[in-house]
Short mmCIF file of C-alpha atoms and ligand atoms in Angstrom, two decimals:
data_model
loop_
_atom_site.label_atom_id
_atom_site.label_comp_id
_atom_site.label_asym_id
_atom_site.label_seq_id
_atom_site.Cartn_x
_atom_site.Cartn_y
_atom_site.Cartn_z
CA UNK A 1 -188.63 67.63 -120.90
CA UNK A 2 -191.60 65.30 -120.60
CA UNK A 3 -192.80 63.23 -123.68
CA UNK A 4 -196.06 65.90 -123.61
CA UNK A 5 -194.30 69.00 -123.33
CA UNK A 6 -192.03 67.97 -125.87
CA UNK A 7 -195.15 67.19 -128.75
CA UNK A 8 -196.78 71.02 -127.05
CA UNK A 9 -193.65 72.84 -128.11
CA UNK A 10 -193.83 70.68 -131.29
CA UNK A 11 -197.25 71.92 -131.49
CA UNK A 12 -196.63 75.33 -130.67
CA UNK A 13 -193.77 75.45 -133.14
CA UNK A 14 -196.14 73.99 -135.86
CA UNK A 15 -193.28 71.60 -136.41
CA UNK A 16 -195.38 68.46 -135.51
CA UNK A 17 -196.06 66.40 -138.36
CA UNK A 18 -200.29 65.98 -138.41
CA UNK A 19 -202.07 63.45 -140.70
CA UNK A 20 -205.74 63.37 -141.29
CA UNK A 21 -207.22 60.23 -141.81
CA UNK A 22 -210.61 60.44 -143.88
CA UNK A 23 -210.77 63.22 -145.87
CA UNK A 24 -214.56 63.55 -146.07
CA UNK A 25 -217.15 66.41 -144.38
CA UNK A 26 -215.33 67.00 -141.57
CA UNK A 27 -211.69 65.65 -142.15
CA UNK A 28 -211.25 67.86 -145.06
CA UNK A 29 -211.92 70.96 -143.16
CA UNK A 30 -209.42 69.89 -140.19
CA UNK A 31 -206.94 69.38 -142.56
CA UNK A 32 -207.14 72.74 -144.63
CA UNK A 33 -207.62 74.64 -141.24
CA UNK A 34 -204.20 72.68 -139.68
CA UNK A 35 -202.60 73.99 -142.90
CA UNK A 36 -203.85 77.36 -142.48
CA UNK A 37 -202.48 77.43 -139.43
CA UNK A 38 -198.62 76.53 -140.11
CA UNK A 39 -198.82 72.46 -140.18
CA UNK A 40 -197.99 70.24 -142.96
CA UNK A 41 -200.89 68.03 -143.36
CA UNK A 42 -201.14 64.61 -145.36
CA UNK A 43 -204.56 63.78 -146.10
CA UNK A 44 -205.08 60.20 -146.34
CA UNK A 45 -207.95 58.70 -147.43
CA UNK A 46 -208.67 55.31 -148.80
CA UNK A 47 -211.03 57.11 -152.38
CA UNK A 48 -208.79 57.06 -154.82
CA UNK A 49 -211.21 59.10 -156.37
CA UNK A 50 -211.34 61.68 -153.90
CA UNK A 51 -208.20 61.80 -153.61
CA UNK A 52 -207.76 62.63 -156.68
CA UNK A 53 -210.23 65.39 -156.74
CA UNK A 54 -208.49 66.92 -154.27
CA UNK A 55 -204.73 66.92 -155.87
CA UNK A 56 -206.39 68.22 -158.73
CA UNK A 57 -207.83 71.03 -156.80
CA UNK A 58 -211.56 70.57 -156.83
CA UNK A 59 -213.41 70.42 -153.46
CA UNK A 60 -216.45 67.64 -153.04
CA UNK A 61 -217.78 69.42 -150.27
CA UNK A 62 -219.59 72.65 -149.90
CA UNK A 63 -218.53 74.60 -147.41
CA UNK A 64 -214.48 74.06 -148.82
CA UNK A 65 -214.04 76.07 -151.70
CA UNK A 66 -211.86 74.90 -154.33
CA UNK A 67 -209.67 78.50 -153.84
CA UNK A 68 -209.32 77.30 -149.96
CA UNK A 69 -208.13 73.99 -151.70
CA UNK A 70 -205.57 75.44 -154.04
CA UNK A 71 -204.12 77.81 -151.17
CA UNK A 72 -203.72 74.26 -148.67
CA UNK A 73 -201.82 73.02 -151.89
CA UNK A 74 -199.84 75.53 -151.77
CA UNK A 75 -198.90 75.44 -148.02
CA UNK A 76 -198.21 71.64 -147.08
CA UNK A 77 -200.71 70.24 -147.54
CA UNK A 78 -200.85 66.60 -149.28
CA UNK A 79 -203.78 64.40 -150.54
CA UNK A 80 -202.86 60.90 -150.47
CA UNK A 81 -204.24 57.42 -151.26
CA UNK A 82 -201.07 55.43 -150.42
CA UNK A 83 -200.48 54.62 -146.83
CA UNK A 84 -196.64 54.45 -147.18
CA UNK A 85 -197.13 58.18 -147.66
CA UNK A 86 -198.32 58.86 -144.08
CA UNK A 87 -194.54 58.43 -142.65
CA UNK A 88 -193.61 59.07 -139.33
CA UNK A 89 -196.42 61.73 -137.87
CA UNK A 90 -196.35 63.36 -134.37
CA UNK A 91 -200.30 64.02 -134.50
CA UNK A 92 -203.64 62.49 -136.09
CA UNK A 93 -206.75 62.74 -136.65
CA UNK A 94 -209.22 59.94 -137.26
CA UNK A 95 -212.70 61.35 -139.02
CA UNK A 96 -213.75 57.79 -141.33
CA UNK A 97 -216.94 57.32 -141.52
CA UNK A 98 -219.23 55.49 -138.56
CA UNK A 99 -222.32 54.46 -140.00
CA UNK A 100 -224.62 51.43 -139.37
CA UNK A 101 -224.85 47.77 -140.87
CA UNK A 102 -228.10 46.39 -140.55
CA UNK A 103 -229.32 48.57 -137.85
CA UNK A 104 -225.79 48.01 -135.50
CA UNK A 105 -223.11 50.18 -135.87
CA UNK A 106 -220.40 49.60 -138.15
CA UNK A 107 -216.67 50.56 -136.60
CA UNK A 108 -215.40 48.97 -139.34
CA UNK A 109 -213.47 52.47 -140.75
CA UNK A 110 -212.14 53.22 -137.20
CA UNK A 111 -210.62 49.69 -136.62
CA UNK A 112 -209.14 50.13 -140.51
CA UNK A 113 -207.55 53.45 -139.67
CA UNK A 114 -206.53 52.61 -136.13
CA UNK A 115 -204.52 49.95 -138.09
CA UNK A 116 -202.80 52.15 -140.40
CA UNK A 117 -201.79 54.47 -138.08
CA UNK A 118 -200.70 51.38 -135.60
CA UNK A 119 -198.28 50.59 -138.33
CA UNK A 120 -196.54 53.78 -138.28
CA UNK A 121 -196.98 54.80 -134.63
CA UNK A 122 -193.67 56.04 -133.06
CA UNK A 123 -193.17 57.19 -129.41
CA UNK A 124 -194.46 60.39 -128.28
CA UNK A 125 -197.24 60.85 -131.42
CA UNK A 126 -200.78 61.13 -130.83
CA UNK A 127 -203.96 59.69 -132.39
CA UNK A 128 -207.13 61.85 -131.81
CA UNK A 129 -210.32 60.36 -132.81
CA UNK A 130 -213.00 62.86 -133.93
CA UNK A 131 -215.70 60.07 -135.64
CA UNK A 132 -218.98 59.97 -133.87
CA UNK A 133 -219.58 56.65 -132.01
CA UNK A 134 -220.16 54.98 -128.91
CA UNK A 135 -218.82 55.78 -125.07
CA UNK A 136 -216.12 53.96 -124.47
CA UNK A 137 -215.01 53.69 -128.37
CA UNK A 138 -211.66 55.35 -127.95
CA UNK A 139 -210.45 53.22 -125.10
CA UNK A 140 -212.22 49.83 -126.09
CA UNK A 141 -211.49 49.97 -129.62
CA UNK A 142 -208.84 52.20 -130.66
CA UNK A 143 -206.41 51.68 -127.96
CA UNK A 144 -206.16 48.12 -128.24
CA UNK A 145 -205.29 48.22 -132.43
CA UNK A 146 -202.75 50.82 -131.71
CA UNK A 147 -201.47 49.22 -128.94
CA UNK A 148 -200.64 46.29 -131.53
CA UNK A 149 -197.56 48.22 -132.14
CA UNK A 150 -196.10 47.21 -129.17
CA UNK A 151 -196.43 50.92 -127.84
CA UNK A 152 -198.60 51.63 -124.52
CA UNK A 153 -201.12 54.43 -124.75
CA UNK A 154 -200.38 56.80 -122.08
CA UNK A 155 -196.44 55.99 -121.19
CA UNK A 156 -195.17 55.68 -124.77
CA UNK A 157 -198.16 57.85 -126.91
CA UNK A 158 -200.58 59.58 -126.14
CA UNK A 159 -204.60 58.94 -127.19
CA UNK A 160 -207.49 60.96 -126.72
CA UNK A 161 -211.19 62.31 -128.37
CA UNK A 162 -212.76 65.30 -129.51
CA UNK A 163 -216.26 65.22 -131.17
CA UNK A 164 -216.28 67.10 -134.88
CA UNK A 165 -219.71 69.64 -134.10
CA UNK A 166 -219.35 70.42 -137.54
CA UNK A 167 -223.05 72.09 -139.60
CA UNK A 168 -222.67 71.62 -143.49
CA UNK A 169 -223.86 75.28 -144.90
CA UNK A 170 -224.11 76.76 -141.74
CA UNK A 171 -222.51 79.91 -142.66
CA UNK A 172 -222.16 81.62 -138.71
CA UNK A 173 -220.70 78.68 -137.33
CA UNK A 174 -217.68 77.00 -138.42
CA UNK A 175 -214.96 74.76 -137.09
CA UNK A 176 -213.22 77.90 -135.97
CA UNK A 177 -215.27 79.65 -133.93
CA UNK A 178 -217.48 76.58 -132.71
CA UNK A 179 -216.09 75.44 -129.40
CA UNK A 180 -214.63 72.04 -129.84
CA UNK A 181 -214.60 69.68 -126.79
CA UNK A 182 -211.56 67.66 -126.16
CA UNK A 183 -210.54 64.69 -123.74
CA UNK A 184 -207.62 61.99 -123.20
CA UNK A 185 -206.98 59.20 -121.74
CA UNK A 186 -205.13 60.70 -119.26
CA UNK A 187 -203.36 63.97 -117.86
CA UNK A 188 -200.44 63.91 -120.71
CA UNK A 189 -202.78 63.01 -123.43
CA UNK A 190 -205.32 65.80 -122.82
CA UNK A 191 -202.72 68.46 -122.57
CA UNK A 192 -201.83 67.04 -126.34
CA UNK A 193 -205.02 66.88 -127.55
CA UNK A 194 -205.62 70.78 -125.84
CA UNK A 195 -202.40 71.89 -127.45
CA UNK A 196 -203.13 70.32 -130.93
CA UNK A 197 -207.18 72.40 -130.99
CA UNK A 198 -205.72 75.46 -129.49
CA UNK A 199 -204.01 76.36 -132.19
CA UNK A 200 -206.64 74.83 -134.71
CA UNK A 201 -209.82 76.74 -132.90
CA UNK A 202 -210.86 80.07 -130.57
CA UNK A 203 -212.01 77.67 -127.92
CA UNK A 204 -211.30 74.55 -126.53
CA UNK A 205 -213.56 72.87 -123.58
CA UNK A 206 -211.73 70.24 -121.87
CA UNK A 207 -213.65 67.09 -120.20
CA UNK A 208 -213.10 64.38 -117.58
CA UNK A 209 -212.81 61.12 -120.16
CA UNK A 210 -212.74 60.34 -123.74
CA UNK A 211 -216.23 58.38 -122.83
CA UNK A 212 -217.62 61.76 -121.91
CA UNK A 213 -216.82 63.27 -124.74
CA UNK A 214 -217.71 60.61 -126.86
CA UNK A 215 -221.27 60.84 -125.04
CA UNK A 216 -221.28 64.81 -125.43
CA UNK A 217 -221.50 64.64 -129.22
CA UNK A 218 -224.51 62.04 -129.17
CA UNK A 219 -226.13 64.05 -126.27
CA UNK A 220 -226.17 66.59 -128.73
CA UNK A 221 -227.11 64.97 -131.79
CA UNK A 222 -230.05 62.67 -129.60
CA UNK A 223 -231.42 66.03 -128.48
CA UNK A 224 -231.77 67.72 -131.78
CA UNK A 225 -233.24 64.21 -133.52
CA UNK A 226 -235.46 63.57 -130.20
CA UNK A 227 -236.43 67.57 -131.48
CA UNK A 228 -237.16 67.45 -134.37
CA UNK A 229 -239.18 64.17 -134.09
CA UNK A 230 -241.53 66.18 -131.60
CA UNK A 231 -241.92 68.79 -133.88
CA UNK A 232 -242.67 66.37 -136.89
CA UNK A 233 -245.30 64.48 -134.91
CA UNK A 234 -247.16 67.72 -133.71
CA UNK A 235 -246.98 68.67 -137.48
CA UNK A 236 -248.90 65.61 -138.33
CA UNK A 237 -251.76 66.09 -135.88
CA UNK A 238 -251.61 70.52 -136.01
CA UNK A 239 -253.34 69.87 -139.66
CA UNK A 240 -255.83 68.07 -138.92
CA UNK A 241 -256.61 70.03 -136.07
CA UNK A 242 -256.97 73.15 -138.00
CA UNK A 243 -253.88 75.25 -136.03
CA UNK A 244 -250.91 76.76 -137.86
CA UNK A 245 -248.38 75.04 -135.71
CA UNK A 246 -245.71 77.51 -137.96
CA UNK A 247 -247.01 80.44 -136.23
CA UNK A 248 -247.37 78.60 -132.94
CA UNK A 249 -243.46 77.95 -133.32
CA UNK A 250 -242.81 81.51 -134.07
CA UNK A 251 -244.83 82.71 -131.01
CA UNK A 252 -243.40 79.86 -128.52
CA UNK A 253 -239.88 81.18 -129.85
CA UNK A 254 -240.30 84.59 -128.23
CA UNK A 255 -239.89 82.49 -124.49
CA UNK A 256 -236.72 83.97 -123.85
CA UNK A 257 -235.75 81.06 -121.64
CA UNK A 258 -235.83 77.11 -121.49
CA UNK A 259 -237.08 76.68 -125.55
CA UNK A 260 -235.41 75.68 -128.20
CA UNK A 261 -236.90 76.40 -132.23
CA UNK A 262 -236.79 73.47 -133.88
CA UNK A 263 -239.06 73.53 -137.15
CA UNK A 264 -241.09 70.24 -139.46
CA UNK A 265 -239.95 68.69 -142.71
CA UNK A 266 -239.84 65.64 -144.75
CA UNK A 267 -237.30 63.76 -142.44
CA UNK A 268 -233.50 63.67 -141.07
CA UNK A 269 -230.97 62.52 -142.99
CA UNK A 270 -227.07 63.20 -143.52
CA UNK A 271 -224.11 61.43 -141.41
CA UNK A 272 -225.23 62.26 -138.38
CA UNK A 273 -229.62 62.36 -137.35
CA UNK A 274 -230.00 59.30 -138.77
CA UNK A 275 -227.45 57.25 -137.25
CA UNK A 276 -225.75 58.60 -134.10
CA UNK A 277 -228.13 58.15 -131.76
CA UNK A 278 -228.68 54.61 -132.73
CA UNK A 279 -225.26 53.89 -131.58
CA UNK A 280 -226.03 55.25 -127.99
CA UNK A 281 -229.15 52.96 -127.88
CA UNK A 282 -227.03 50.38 -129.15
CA UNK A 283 -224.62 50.80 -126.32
CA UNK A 284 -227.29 51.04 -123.60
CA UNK A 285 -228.93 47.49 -124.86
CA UNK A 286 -225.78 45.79 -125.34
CA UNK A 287 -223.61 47.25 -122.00
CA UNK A 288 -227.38 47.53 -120.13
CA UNK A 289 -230.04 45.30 -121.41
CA UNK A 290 -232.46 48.87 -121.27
CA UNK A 291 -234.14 50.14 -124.00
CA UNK A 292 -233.42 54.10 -124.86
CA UNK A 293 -236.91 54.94 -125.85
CA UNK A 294 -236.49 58.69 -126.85
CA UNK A 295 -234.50 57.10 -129.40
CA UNK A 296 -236.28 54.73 -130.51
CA UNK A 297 -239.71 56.91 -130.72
CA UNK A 298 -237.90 59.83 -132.46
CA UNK A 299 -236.12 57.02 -134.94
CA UNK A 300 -239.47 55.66 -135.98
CA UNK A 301 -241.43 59.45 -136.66
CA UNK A 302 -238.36 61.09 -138.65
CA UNK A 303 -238.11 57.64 -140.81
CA UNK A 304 -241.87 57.97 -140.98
CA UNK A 305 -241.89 61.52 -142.65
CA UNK A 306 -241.30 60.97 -146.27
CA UNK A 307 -244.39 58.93 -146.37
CA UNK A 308 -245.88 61.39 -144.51
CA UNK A 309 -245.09 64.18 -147.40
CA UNK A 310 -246.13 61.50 -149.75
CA UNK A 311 -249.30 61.01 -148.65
CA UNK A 312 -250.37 64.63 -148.27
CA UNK A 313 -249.20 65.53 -151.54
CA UNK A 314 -251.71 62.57 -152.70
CA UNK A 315 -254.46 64.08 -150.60
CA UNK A 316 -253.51 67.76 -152.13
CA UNK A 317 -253.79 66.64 -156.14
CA UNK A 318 -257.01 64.09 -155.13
CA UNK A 319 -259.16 67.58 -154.05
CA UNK A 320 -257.48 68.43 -157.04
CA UNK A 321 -259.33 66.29 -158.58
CA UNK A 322 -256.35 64.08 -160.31
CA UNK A 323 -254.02 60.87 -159.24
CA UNK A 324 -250.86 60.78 -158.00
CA UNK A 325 -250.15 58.32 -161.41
CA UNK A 326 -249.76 60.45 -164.20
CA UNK A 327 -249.29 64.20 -162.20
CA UNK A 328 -245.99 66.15 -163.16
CA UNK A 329 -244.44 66.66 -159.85
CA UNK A 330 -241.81 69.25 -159.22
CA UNK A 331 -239.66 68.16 -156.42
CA UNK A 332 -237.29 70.77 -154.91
CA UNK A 333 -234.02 70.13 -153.03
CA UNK A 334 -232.63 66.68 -152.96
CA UNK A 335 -229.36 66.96 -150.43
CA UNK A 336 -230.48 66.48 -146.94
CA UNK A 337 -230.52 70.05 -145.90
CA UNK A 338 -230.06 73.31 -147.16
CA UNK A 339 -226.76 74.95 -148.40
CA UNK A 340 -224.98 71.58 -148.95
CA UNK A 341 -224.15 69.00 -151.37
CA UNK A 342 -224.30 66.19 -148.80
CA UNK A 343 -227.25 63.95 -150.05
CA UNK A 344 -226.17 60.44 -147.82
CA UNK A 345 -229.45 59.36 -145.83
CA UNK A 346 -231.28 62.50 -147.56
CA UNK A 347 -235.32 62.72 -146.97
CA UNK A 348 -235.97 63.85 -150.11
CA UNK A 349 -235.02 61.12 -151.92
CA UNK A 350 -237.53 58.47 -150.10
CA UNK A 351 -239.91 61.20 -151.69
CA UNK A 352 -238.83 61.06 -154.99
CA UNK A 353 -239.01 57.11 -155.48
CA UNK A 354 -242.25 56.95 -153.26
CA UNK A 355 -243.90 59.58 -156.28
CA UNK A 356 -242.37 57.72 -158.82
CA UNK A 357 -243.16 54.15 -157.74
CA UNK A 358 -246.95 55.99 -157.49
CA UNK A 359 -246.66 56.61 -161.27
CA UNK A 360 -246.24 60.14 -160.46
CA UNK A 361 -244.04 62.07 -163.25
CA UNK A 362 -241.39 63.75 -161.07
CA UNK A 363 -238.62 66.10 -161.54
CA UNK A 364 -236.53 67.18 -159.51
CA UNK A 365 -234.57 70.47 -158.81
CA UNK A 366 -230.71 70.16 -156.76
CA UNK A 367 -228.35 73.12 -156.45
CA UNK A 368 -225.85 71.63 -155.19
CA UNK A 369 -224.93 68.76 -157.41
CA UNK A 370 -222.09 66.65 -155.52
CA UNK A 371 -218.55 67.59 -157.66
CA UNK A 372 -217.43 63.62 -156.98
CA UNK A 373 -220.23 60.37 -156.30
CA UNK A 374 -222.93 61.04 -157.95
CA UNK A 375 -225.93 59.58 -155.88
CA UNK A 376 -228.40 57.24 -158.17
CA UNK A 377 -231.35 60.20 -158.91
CA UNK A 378 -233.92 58.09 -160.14
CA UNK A 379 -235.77 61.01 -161.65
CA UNK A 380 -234.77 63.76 -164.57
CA UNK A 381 -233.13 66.75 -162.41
CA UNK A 382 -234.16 70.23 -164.48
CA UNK A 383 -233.69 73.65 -163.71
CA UNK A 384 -236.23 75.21 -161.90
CA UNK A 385 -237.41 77.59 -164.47
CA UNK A 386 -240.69 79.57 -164.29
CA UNK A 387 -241.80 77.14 -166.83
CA UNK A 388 -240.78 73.88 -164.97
CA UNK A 389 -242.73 75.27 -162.11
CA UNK A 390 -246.00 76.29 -164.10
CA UNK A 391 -245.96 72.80 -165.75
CA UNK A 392 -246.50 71.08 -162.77
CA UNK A 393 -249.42 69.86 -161.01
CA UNK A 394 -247.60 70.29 -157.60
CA UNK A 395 -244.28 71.38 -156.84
CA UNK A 396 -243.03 70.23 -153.39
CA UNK A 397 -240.41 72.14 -151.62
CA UNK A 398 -238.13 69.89 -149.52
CA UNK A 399 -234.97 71.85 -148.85
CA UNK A 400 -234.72 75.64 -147.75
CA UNK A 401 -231.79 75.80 -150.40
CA UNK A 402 -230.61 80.06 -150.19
CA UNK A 403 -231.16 79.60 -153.96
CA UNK A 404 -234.46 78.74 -154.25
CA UNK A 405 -237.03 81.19 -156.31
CA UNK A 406 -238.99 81.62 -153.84
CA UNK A 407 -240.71 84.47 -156.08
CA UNK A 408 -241.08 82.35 -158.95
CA UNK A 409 -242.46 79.62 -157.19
CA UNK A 410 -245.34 81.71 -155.31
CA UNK A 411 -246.45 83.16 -158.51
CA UNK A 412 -246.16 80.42 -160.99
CA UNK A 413 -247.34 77.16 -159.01
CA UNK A 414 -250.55 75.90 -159.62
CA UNK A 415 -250.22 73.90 -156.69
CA UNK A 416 -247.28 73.86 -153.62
CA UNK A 417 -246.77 71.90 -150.57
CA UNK A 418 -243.93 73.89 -148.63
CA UNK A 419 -242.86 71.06 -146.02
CA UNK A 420 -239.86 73.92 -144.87
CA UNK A 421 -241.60 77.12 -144.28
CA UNK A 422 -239.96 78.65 -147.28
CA UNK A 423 -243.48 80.38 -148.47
CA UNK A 424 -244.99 81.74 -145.40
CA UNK A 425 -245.71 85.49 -145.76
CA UNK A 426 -245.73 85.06 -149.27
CA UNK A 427 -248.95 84.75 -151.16
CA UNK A 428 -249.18 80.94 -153.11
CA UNK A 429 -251.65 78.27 -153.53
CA UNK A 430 -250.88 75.29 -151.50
CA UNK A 431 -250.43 74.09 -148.22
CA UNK A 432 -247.50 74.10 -145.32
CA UNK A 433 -246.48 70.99 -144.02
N1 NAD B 501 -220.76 65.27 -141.92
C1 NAD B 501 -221.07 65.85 -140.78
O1 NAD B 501 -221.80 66.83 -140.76
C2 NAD B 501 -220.51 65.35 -139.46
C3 NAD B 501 -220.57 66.20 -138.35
C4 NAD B 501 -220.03 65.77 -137.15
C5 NAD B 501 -219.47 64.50 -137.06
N2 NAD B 501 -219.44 63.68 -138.14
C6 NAD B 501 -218.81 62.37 -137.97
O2 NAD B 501 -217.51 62.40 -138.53
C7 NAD B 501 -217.19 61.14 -139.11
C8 NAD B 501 -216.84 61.32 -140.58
O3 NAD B 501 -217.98 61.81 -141.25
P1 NAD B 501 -217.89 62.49 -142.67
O4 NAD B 501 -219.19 63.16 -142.89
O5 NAD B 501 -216.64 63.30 -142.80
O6 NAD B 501 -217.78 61.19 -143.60
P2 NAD B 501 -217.33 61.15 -145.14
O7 NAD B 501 -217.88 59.87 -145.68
O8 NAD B 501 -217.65 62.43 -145.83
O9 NAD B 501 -215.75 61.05 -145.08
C9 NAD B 501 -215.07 59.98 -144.54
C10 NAD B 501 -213.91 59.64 -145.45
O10 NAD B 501 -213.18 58.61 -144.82
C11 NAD B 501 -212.66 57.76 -145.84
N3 NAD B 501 -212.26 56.50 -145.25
C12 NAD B 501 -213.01 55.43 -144.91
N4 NAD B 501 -212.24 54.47 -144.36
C13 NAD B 501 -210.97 54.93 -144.36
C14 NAD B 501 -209.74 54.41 -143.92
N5 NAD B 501 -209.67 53.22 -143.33
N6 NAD B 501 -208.64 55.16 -144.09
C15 NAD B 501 -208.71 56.37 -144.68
N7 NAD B 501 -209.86 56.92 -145.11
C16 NAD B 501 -210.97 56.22 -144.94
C17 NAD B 501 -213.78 57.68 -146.86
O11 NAD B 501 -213.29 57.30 -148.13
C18 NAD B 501 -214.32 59.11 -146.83
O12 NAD B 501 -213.75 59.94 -147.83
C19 NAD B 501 -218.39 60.24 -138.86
O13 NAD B 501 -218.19 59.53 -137.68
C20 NAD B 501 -219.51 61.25 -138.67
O14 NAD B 501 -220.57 60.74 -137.88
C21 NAD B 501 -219.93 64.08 -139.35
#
């Protein structure tokens, strides 16, 4: 039997050994699902404290319940901090993060983890990685580290990629049912990398290179950013124009073909908006010398947002006839989009410090407090009570959180900008974004 056929009946079998590297946003899921579906799964990850959130059965991330958690416990799966626990392994999974360092991204996880892995590679294993990053990662980076253990990809193991499409709080479409895009290195690596999401997902979608599929995911993510952006800037100009772009949305949305809704707010933020597509323009400069000016343009409106908010809320209390120093400001949602507890990169935030460094009294309202990391809130976060909202001189709604009182807030606000939509149809005093 051929080295691949042997780690597919492994596979099959769920007798393969499968480590998870990361055990953030997306690796956590991965591993709890490769659990759920007959693997034993060690879960290393280099937070101690994380780690030991997780033995102790409490989830850090939304859409993992801490039940979910204590059933993986139960069957094979293992959260570790200590490297020498990772042992001999037959398949894993890279998802550190990839973020950037002064504008240029940052592989500095994905070398690290490539390393440990390297250490421990034995013949016939395989090493998927599923972080975002540039075309050409897998093979220019990652090979070359775990080729350090003397092994060559492709005759002795195998190597390939398969982008994480992964939606924090999306509650329709999950890692299971969201087709997951795979690619190796070569014939025998792709039919382990196929084998290994088969029996993780309903649908697998096989593709020519690892660079492809390294260039699908920031296709993806460029096209929703390069979106949004255009919807942002139209939002800024629909105003002062005097049109409802919201309704202009909903009616453009009834084109049953070639349109896309995407809707305004105060910004991207998260892993993924913020960063990904910066690697792509990163790779086109530095492999190219060209410029990747959708990028670029749709970079500099979505960072421009916040002030954006910021500046009409100052225009809403002036007619109001009061400063932006001294106003109570209700701010509410903090994470970077609704449904989740994920506040890296978050809009809202630039919001809150640009109000308070205006002298503005702000408060703020989260949900979805994170269970481990705290991020730095420089305001008082309160509950948003009917009296928190009728104390303020403005309450701004940043994220569509499902548990917002929508009610409460209509009736009780003396003043609202709704920069997501939440109000419309309702009757409130304020404006949309
Ligand atoms: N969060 C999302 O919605 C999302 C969606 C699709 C793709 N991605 C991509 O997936 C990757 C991971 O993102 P995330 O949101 O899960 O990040 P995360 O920060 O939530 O989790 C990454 C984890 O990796 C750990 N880590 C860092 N270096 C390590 C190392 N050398 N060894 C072991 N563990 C290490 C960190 O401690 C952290 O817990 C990124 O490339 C991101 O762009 C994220």
């Amino acid at each position: 039997m051929s080295r691949a056929a042997t780690l597919v009946s492994r596979i099959d079998e769920r007798t393969a050994r499968v480590v998870v590297v990361g055990q953030g946003y997306v690796g956590l899921p991965v591993a709890l699902r490769a659990v759920a579906v007959g693997f034993g799964v060690i879960g290393f990850d280099v937070a101690t404290e994380r780690v030991a959130a997780l033995a102790g059965g409490r989830s850090y991330v939304s859409d993992v319940s801490d039940d979910e958690l204590a059933t993986a416990l139960r069957y094979g799966y293992r959260p570790t901090a200590d490297a020498a626990e990772i042992g001999a392994f037959d398949v894993a999974v890279i998802t550190v993060p990839t973020p950037l360092r002064e504008g240029l991204p940052d592989l500095s996880h994905v070398e690290a983890a490539a390393a440990t892995l390297a250490a421990r590679l034995r013949p016939g294993a395989l090493v998927v990685l599923e972080s975002t990053t540039y075309p050409g990662s897998t093979e220019e980076l990652v090979r070359p580290i775990l080729e350090r253990s003397g092994l060559r990809a492709g005759d002795d193991f195998f190597l390939g990629y398969s982008p994480e499409r992964i939606d924090p709080g999306n509650a329709s479409w999950g890692l299971v049912n969201t087709p997951k895009v795979v690619s190796g290195i070569d014939d025998g690596s792709l039919r382990c990398v196929d084998a290994f999401y088969r029996s993780l997902v309903d649908k697998v979608v096989p593709v020519n290179s690892t660079a492809e599929a390294e260039l699908v995911k920031l296709l993806e993510n460029t096209f929703r950013h390069v979106n949004i952006a255009l919807v942002n800037e139209m939002a800024m100009f629909a105003a002062d124009l005097g049109v409802d772009l919201w309704s202009a949305i909903d009616a453009a949305t009834t084109k049953p073909f070639g349109y896309m809704r995407f809707t305004p707010g105060p910004g991207v933020g998260g892993h993924c908006l913020p960063i990904d597509p910066s690697y792509l323009s990163w790779k086109v400069r530095n492999s190219l010398g060209r410029t990747f000016r959708f990028v670029e343009l749709a970079n500099d409106i979505n960072e421009h947002m916040p002030d954006y908010v910021v500046t009409r809320a100052a225009v809403m209390l002036n007619q109001e006839s009061r400063a932006v120093r001294g106003s109570r400001v209700l701010v509410l949602g903090l994470s970077y989009k609704a449904a989740t507890s994920d506040w890296r990169g978050s809009p809202s935030l630039a919001v809150v410090e640009r109000l308070a460094d205006l002298g503005a009294d702000v408060r703020a309202w989260e949900p979805h407090l994170p269970a481990v990391g705290d991020p730095d809130v420089p305001v008082p976060v309160v509950s948003c009570t009917v009296e928190e909202i009728a104390a303020a001189d403005l309450v701004i709604v940043l994220v569509d959180h499902p548990e917002l009182p929508l009610d409460d807030v209509a009736d009780h606000a003396r003043l609202v900008l709704d920069t997501k939509g939440c109000l419309r149809g309702r009757t409130y005093r304020g404006e949309l974004l």
